[in-house]
PDB file of C-alpha atoms in Angstrom:
ATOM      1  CA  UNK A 228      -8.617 -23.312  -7.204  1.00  0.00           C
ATOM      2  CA  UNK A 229      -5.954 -25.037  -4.730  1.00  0.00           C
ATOM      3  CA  UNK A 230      -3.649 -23.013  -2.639  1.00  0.00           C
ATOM      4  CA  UNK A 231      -0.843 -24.608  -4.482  1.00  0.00           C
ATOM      5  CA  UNK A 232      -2.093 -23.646  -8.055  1.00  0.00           C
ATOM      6  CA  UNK A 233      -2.696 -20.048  -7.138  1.00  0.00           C
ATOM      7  CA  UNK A 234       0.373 -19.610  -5.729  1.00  0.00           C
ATOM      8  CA  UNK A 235       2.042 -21.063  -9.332  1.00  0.00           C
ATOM      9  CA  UNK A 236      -0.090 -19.085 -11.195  1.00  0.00           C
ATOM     10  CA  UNK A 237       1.058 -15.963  -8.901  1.00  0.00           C
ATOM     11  CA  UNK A 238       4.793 -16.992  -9.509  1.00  0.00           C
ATOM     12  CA  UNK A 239       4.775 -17.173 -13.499  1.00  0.00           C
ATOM     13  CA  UNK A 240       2.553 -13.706 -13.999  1.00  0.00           C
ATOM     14  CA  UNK A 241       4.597 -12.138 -11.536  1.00  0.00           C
ATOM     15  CA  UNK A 242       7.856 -13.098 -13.765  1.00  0.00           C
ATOM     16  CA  UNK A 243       5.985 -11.912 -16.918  1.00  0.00           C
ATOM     17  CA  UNK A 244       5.403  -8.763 -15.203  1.00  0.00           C
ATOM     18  CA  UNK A 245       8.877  -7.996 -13.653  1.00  0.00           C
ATOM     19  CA  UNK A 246      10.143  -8.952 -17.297  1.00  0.00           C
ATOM     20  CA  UNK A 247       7.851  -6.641 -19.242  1.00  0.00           C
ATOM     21  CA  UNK A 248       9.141  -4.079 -16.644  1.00  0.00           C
ATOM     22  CA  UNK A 249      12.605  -5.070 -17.151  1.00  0.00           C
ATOM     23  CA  UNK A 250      11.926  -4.547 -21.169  1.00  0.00           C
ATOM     24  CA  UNK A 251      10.025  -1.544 -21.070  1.00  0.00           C
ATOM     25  CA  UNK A 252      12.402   0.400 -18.581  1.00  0.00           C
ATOM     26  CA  UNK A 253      15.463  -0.931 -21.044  1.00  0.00           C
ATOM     27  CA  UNK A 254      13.904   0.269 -24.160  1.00  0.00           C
ATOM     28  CA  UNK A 255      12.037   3.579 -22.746  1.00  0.00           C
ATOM     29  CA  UNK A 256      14.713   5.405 -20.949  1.00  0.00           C
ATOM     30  CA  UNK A 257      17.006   5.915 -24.039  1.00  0.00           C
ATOM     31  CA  UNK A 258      13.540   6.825 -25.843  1.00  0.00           C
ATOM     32  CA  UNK A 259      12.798   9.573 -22.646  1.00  0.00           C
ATOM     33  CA  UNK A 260      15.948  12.151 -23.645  1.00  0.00           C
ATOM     34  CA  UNK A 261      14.871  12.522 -27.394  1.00  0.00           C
ATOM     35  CA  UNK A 262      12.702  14.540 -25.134  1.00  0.00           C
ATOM     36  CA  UNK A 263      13.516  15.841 -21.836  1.00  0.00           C
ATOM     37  CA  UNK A 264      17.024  15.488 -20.641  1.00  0.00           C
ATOM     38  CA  UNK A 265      18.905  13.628 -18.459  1.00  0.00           C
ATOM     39  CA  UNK A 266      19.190  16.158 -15.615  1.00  0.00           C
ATOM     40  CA  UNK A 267      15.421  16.619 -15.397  1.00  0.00           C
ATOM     41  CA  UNK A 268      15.166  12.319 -15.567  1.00  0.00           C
ATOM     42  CA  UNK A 269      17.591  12.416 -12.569  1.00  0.00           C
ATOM     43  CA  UNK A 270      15.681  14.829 -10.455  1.00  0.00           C
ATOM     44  CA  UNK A 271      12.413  12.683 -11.409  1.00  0.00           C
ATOM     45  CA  UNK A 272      14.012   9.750 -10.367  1.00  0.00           C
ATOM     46  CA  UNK A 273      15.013  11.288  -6.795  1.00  0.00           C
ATOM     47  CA  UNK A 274      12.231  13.352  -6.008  1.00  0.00           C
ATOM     48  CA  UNK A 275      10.091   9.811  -6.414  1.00  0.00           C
ATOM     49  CA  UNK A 276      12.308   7.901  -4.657  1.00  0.00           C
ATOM     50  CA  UNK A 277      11.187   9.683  -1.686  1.00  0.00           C
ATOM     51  CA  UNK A 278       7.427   8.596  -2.332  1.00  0.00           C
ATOM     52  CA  UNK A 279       9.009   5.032  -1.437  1.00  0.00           C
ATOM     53  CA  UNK A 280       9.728   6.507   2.526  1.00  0.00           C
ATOM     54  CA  UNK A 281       6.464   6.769   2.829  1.00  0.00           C
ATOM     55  CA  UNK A 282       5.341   3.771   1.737  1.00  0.00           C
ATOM     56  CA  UNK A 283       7.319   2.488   5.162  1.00  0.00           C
ATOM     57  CA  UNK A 284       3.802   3.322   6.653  1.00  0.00           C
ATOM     58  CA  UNK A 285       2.332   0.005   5.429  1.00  0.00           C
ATOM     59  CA  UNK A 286       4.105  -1.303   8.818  1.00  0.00           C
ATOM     60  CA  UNK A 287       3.199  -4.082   8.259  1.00  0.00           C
ATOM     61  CA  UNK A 288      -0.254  -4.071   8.040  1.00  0.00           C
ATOM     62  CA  UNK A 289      -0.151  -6.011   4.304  1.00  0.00           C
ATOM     63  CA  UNK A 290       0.908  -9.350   6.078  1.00  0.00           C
ATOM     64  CA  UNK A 291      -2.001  -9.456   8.706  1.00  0.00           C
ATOM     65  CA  UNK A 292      -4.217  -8.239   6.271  1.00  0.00           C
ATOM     66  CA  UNK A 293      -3.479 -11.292   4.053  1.00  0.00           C
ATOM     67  CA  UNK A 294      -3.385 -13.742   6.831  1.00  0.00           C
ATOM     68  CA  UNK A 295      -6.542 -12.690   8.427  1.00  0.00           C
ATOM     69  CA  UNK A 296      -8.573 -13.369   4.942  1.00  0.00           C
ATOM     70  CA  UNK A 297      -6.618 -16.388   4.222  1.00  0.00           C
ATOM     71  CA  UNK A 298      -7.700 -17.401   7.575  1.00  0.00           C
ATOM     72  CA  UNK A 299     -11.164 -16.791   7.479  1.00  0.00           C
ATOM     73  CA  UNK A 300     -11.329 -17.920   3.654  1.00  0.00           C
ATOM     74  CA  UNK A 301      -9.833 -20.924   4.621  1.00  0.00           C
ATOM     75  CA  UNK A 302     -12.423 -21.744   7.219  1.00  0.00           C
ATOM     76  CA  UNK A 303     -15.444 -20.577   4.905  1.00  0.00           C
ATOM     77  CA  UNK A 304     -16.273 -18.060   7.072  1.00  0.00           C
ATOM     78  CA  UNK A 305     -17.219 -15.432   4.338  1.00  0.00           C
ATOM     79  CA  UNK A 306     -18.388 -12.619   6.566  1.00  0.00           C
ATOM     80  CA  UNK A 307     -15.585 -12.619   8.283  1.00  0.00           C
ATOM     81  CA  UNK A 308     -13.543 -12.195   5.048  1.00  0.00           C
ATOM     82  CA  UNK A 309     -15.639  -9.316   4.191  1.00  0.00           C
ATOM     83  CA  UNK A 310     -14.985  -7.765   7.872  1.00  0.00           C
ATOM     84  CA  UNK A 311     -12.148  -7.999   7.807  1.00  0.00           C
ATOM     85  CA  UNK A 312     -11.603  -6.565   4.038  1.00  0.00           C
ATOM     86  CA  UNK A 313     -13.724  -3.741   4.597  1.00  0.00           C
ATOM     87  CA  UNK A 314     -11.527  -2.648   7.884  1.00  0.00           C
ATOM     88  CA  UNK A 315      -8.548  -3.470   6.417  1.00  0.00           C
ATOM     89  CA  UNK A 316      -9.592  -1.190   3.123  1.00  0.00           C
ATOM     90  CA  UNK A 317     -10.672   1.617   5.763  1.00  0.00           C
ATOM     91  CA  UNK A 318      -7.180   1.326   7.453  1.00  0.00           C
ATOM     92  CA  UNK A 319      -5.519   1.235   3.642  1.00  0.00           C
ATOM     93  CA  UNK A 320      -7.260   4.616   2.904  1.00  0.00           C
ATOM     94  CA  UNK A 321      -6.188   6.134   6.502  1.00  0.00           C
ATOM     95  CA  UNK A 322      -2.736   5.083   5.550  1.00  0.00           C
ATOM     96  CA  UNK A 323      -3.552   6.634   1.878  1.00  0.00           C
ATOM     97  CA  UNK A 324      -4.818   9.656   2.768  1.00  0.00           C
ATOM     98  CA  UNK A 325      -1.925  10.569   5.669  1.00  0.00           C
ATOM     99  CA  UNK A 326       0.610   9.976   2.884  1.00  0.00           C
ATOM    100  CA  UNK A 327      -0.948  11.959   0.326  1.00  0.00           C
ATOM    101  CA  UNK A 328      -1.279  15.017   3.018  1.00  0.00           C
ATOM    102  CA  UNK A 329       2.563  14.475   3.689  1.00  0.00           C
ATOM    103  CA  UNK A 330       3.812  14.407   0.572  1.00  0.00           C
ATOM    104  CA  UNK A 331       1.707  17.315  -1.188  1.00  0.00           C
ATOM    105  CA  UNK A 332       3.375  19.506   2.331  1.00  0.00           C
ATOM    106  CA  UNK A 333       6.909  17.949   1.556  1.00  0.00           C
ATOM    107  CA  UNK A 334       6.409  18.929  -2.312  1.00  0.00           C
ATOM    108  CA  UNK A 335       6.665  23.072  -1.454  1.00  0.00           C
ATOM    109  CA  UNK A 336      10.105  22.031  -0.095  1.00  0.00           C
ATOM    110  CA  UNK A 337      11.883  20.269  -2.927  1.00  0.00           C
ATOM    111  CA  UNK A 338      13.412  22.985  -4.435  1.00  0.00           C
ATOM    112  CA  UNK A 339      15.112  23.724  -1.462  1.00  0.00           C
ATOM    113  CA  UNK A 340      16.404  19.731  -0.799  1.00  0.00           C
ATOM    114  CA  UNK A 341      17.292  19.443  -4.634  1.00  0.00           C
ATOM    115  CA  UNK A 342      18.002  22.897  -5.928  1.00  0.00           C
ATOM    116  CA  UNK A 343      15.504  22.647  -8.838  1.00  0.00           C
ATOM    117  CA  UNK A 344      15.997  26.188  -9.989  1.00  0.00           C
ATOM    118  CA  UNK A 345      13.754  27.009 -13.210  1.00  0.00           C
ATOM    119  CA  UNK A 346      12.963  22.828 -13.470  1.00  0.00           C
ATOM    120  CA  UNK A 347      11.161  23.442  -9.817  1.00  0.00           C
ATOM    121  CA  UNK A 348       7.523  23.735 -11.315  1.00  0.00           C
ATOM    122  CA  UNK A 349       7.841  20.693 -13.830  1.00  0.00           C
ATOM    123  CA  UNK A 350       9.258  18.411 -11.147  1.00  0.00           C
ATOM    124  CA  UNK A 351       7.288  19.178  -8.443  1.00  0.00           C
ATOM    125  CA  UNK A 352       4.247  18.826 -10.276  1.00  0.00           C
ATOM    126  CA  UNK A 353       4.900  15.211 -11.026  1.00  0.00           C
ATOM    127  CA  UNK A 354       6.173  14.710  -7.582  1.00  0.00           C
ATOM    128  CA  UNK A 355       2.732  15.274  -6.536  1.00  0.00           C
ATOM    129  CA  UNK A 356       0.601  13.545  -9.468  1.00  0.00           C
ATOM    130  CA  UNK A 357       3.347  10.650  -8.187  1.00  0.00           C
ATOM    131  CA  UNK A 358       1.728  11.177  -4.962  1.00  0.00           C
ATOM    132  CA  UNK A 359      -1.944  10.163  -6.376  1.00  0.00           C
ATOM    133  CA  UNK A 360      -0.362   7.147  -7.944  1.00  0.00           C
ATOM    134  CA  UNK A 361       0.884   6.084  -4.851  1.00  0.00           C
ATOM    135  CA  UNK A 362      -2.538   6.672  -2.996  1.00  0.00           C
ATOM    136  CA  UNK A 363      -4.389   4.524  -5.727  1.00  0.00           C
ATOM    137  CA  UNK A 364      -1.010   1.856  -5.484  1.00  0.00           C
ATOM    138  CA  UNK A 365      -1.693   1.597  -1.758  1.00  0.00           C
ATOM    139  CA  UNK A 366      -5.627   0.746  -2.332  1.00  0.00           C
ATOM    140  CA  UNK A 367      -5.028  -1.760  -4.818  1.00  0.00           C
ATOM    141  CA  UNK A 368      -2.488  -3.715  -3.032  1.00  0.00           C
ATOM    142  CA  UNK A 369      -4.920  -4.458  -0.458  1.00  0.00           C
ATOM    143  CA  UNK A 370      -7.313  -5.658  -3.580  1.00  0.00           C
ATOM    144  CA  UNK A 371      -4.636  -7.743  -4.575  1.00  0.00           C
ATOM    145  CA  UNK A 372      -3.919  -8.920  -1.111  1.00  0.00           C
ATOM    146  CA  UNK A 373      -7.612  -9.965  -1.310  1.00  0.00           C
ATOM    147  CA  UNK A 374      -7.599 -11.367  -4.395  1.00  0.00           C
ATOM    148  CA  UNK A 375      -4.231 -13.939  -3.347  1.00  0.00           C
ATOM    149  CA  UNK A 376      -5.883 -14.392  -0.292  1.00  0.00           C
ATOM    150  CA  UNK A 377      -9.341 -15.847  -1.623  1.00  0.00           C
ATOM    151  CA  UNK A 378      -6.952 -18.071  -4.549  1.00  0.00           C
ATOM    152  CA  UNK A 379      -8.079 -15.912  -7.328  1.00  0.00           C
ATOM    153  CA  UNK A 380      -4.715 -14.290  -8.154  1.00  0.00           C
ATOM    154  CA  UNK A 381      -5.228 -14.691 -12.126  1.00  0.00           C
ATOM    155  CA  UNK A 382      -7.629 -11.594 -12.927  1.00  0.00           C
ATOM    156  CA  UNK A 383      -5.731  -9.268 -10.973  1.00  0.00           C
ATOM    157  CA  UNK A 384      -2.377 -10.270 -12.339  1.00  0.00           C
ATOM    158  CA  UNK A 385      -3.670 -10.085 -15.862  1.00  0.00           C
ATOM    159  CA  UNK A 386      -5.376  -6.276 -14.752  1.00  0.00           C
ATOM    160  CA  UNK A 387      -1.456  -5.153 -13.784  1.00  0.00           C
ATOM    161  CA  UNK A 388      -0.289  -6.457 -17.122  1.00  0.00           C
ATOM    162  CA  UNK A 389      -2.837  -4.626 -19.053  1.00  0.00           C
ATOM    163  CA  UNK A 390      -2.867  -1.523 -17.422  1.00  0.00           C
ATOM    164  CA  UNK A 391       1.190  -1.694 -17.745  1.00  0.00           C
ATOM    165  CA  UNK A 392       0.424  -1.727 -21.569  1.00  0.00           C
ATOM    166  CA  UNK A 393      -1.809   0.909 -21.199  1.00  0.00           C
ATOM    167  CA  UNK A 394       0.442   3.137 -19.308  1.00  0.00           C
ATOM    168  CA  UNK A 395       3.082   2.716 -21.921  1.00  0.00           C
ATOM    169  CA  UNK A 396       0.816   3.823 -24.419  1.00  0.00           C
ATOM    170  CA  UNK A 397      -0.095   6.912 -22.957  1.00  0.00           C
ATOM    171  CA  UNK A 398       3.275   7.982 -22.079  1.00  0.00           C
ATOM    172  CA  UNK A 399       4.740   7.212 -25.570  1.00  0.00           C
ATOM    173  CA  UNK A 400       1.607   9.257 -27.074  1.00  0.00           C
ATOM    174  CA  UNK A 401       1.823  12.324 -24.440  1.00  0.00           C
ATOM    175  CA  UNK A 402       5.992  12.274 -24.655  1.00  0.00           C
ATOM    176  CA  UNK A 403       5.192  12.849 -29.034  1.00  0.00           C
ATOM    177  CA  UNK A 404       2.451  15.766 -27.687  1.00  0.00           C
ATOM    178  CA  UNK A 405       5.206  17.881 -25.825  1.00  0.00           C
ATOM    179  CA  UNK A 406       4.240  16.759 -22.333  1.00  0.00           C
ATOM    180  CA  UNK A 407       7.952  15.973 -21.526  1.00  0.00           C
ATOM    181  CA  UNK A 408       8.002  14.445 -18.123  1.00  0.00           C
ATOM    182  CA  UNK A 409       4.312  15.075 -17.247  1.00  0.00           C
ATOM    183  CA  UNK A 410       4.185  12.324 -20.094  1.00  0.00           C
ATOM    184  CA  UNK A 411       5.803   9.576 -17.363  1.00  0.00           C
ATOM    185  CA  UNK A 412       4.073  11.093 -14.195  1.00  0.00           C
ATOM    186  CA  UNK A 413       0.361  10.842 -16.404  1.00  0.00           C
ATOM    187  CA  UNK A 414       1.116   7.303 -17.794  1.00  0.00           C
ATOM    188  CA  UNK A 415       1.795   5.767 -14.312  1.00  0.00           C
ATOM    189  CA  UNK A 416      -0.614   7.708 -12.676  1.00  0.00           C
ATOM    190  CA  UNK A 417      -3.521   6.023 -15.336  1.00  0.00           C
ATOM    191  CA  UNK A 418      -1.573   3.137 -14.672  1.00  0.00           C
ATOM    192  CA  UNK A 419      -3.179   3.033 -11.431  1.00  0.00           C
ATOM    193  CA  UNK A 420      -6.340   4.282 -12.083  1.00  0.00           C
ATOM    194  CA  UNK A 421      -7.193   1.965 -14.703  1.00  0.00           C
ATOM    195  CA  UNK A 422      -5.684  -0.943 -12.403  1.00  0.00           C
ATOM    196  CA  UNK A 423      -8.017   0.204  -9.647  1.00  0.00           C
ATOM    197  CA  UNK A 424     -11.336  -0.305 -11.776  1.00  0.00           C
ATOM    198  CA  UNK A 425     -10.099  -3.906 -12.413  1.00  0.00           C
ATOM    199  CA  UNK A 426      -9.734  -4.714  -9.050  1.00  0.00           C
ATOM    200  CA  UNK A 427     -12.550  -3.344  -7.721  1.00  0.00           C
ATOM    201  CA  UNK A 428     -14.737  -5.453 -10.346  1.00  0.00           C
ATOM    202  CA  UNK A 429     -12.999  -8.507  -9.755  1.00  0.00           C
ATOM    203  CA  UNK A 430     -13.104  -7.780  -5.917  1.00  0.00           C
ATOM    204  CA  UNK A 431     -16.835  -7.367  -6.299  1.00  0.00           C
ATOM    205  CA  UNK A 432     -17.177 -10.501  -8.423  1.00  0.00           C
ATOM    206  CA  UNK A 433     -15.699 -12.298  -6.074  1.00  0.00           C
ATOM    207  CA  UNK A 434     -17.303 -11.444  -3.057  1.00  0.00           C
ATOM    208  CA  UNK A 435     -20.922 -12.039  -4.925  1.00  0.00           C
ATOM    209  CA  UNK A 436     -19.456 -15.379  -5.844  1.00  0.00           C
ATOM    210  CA  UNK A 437     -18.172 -16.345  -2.355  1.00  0.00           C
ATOM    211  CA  UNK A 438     -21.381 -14.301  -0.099  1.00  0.00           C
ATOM    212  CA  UNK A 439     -23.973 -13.810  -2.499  1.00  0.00           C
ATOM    213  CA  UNK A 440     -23.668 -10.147  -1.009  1.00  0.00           C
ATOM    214  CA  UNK A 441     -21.721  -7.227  -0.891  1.00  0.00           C
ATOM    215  CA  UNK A 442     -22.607  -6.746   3.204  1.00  0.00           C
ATOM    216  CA  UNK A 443     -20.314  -6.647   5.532  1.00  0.00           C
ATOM    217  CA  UNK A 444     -18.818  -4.668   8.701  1.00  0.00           C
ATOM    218  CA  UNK A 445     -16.526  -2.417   9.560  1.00  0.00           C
ATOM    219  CA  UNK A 446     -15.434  -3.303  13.268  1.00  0.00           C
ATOM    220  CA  UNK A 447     -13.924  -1.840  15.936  1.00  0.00           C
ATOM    221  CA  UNK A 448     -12.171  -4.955  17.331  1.00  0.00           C
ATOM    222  CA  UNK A 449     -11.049  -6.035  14.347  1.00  0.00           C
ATOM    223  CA  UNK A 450      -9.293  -2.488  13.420  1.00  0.00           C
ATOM    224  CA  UNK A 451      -8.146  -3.298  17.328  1.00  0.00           C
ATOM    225  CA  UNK A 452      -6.630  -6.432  15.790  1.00  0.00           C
ATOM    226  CA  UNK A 453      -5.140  -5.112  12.765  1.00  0.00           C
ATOM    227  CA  UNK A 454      -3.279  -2.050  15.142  1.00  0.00           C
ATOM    228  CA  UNK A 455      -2.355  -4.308  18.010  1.00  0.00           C
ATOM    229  CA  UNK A 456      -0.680  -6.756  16.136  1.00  0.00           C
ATOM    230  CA  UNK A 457       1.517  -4.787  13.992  1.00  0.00           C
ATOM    231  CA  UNK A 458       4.466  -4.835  17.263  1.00  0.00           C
ATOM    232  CA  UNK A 459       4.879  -8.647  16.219  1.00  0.00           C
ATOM    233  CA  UNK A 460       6.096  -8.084  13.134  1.00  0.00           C
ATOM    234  CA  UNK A 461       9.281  -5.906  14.321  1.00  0.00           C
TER     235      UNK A 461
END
């Protein structure tokens, strides 16, 4: 597949998405307060809000990511793509795993930011299932990095459309079970999870297809490279 193709394929799934988004959240949230109310929506839509600070410790490291395997792609240099992928996940779960710690120490500390009263156990709870969504979010952007990197942007695209459909699902059957907001926290949270499985398959697909093997290294100079160059993107 041409760069040019991929990128138009990218464009139009990316639209579908955002508009399914657009759709669901319009025709969901009135749906949500035959349920819970609008107080406890309000403190689940601050308390993850905050989950998006953290995501500020990317810094960067998406954009080199791509570039380097778009480089290397480009140039048919395969195990370089899969050095540089297998770093770059490394670096991804680092990133991952420091948020997750963060968050689950800033979630004993909400009720005292928000004043959650008797709603403290409910929203604190999904603040930190939230926080495994985001873990699972950070791992398969760098999939999808991979996957727009390498020109094979269609599977992964169509994996984040499914799974949306899927999460809906389960949140509409949990919310009509008496889960009340765990319903929202659970549906984005196998959201995720189910996106994760895609990519890894069509990650592993398309290494085979490009290497005809999984092998490759994680280096020290090229975690060097990833680190180092983050300054030139302030």
């Amino acid at each position: 597949m041409s760069r040019r193709k991929a990128i138009s394929i990218l464009s139009k799934l990316d639209i579908v998405s955002l508009g399914l988004n657009v759709i669901i959240g319009i025709l969901l949230v009135p749906y949500y307060f035959t349920f819970f109310t609008i107080e406890i929506y309000g403190f689940w839509i601050a308390t993850s809000g905050l989950i998006v600070i953290f995501d500020l410790f990317d810094f960067g490291i998406s954009t080199i990511f791509t570039q380097r395997i778009g480089k290397y792609f480009s140039k048919s240099n395969f195990q370089k793509v899969l050095n540089y992928l297998y770093t770059g996940l490394i670096l991804y779960l680092i990133i991952g795993v420091i948020i997750l710690i963060l968050g689950l120490i800033f979630s004993n500390y909400l009720d005292d930011i928000f004043s959650l009263n008797e709603k403290d156990e409910i929203i604190t709870s999904c603040f930190r299932i939230a926080l495994f969504t985001t873990f699972f979010k950070i791992i398969n952007g760098a999939l999808n990095n991979f996957g727009n990197s390498t020109l094979k942007p269609l599977a992964y695209s169509i994996t984040s459309i499914f799974s949306l459909i899927i999460c809906v699902i389960v949140i509409i059957f949990l919310l009509n079970h008496g889960f009340s907001l765990y319903s929202l926290a659970i549906g984005y949270l196998t959201q995720s999870i189910l996106t994760l499985f895609g990519n890894i398959f069509f990650s592993i697909r398309q290494i085979m297809k490009m290497n005809n093997s999984l092998y490759g290294v994680i280096k020290k100079n090229i975690f060097i490279d990833y680190i180092s160059n983050i300054k030139f993107l302030f």
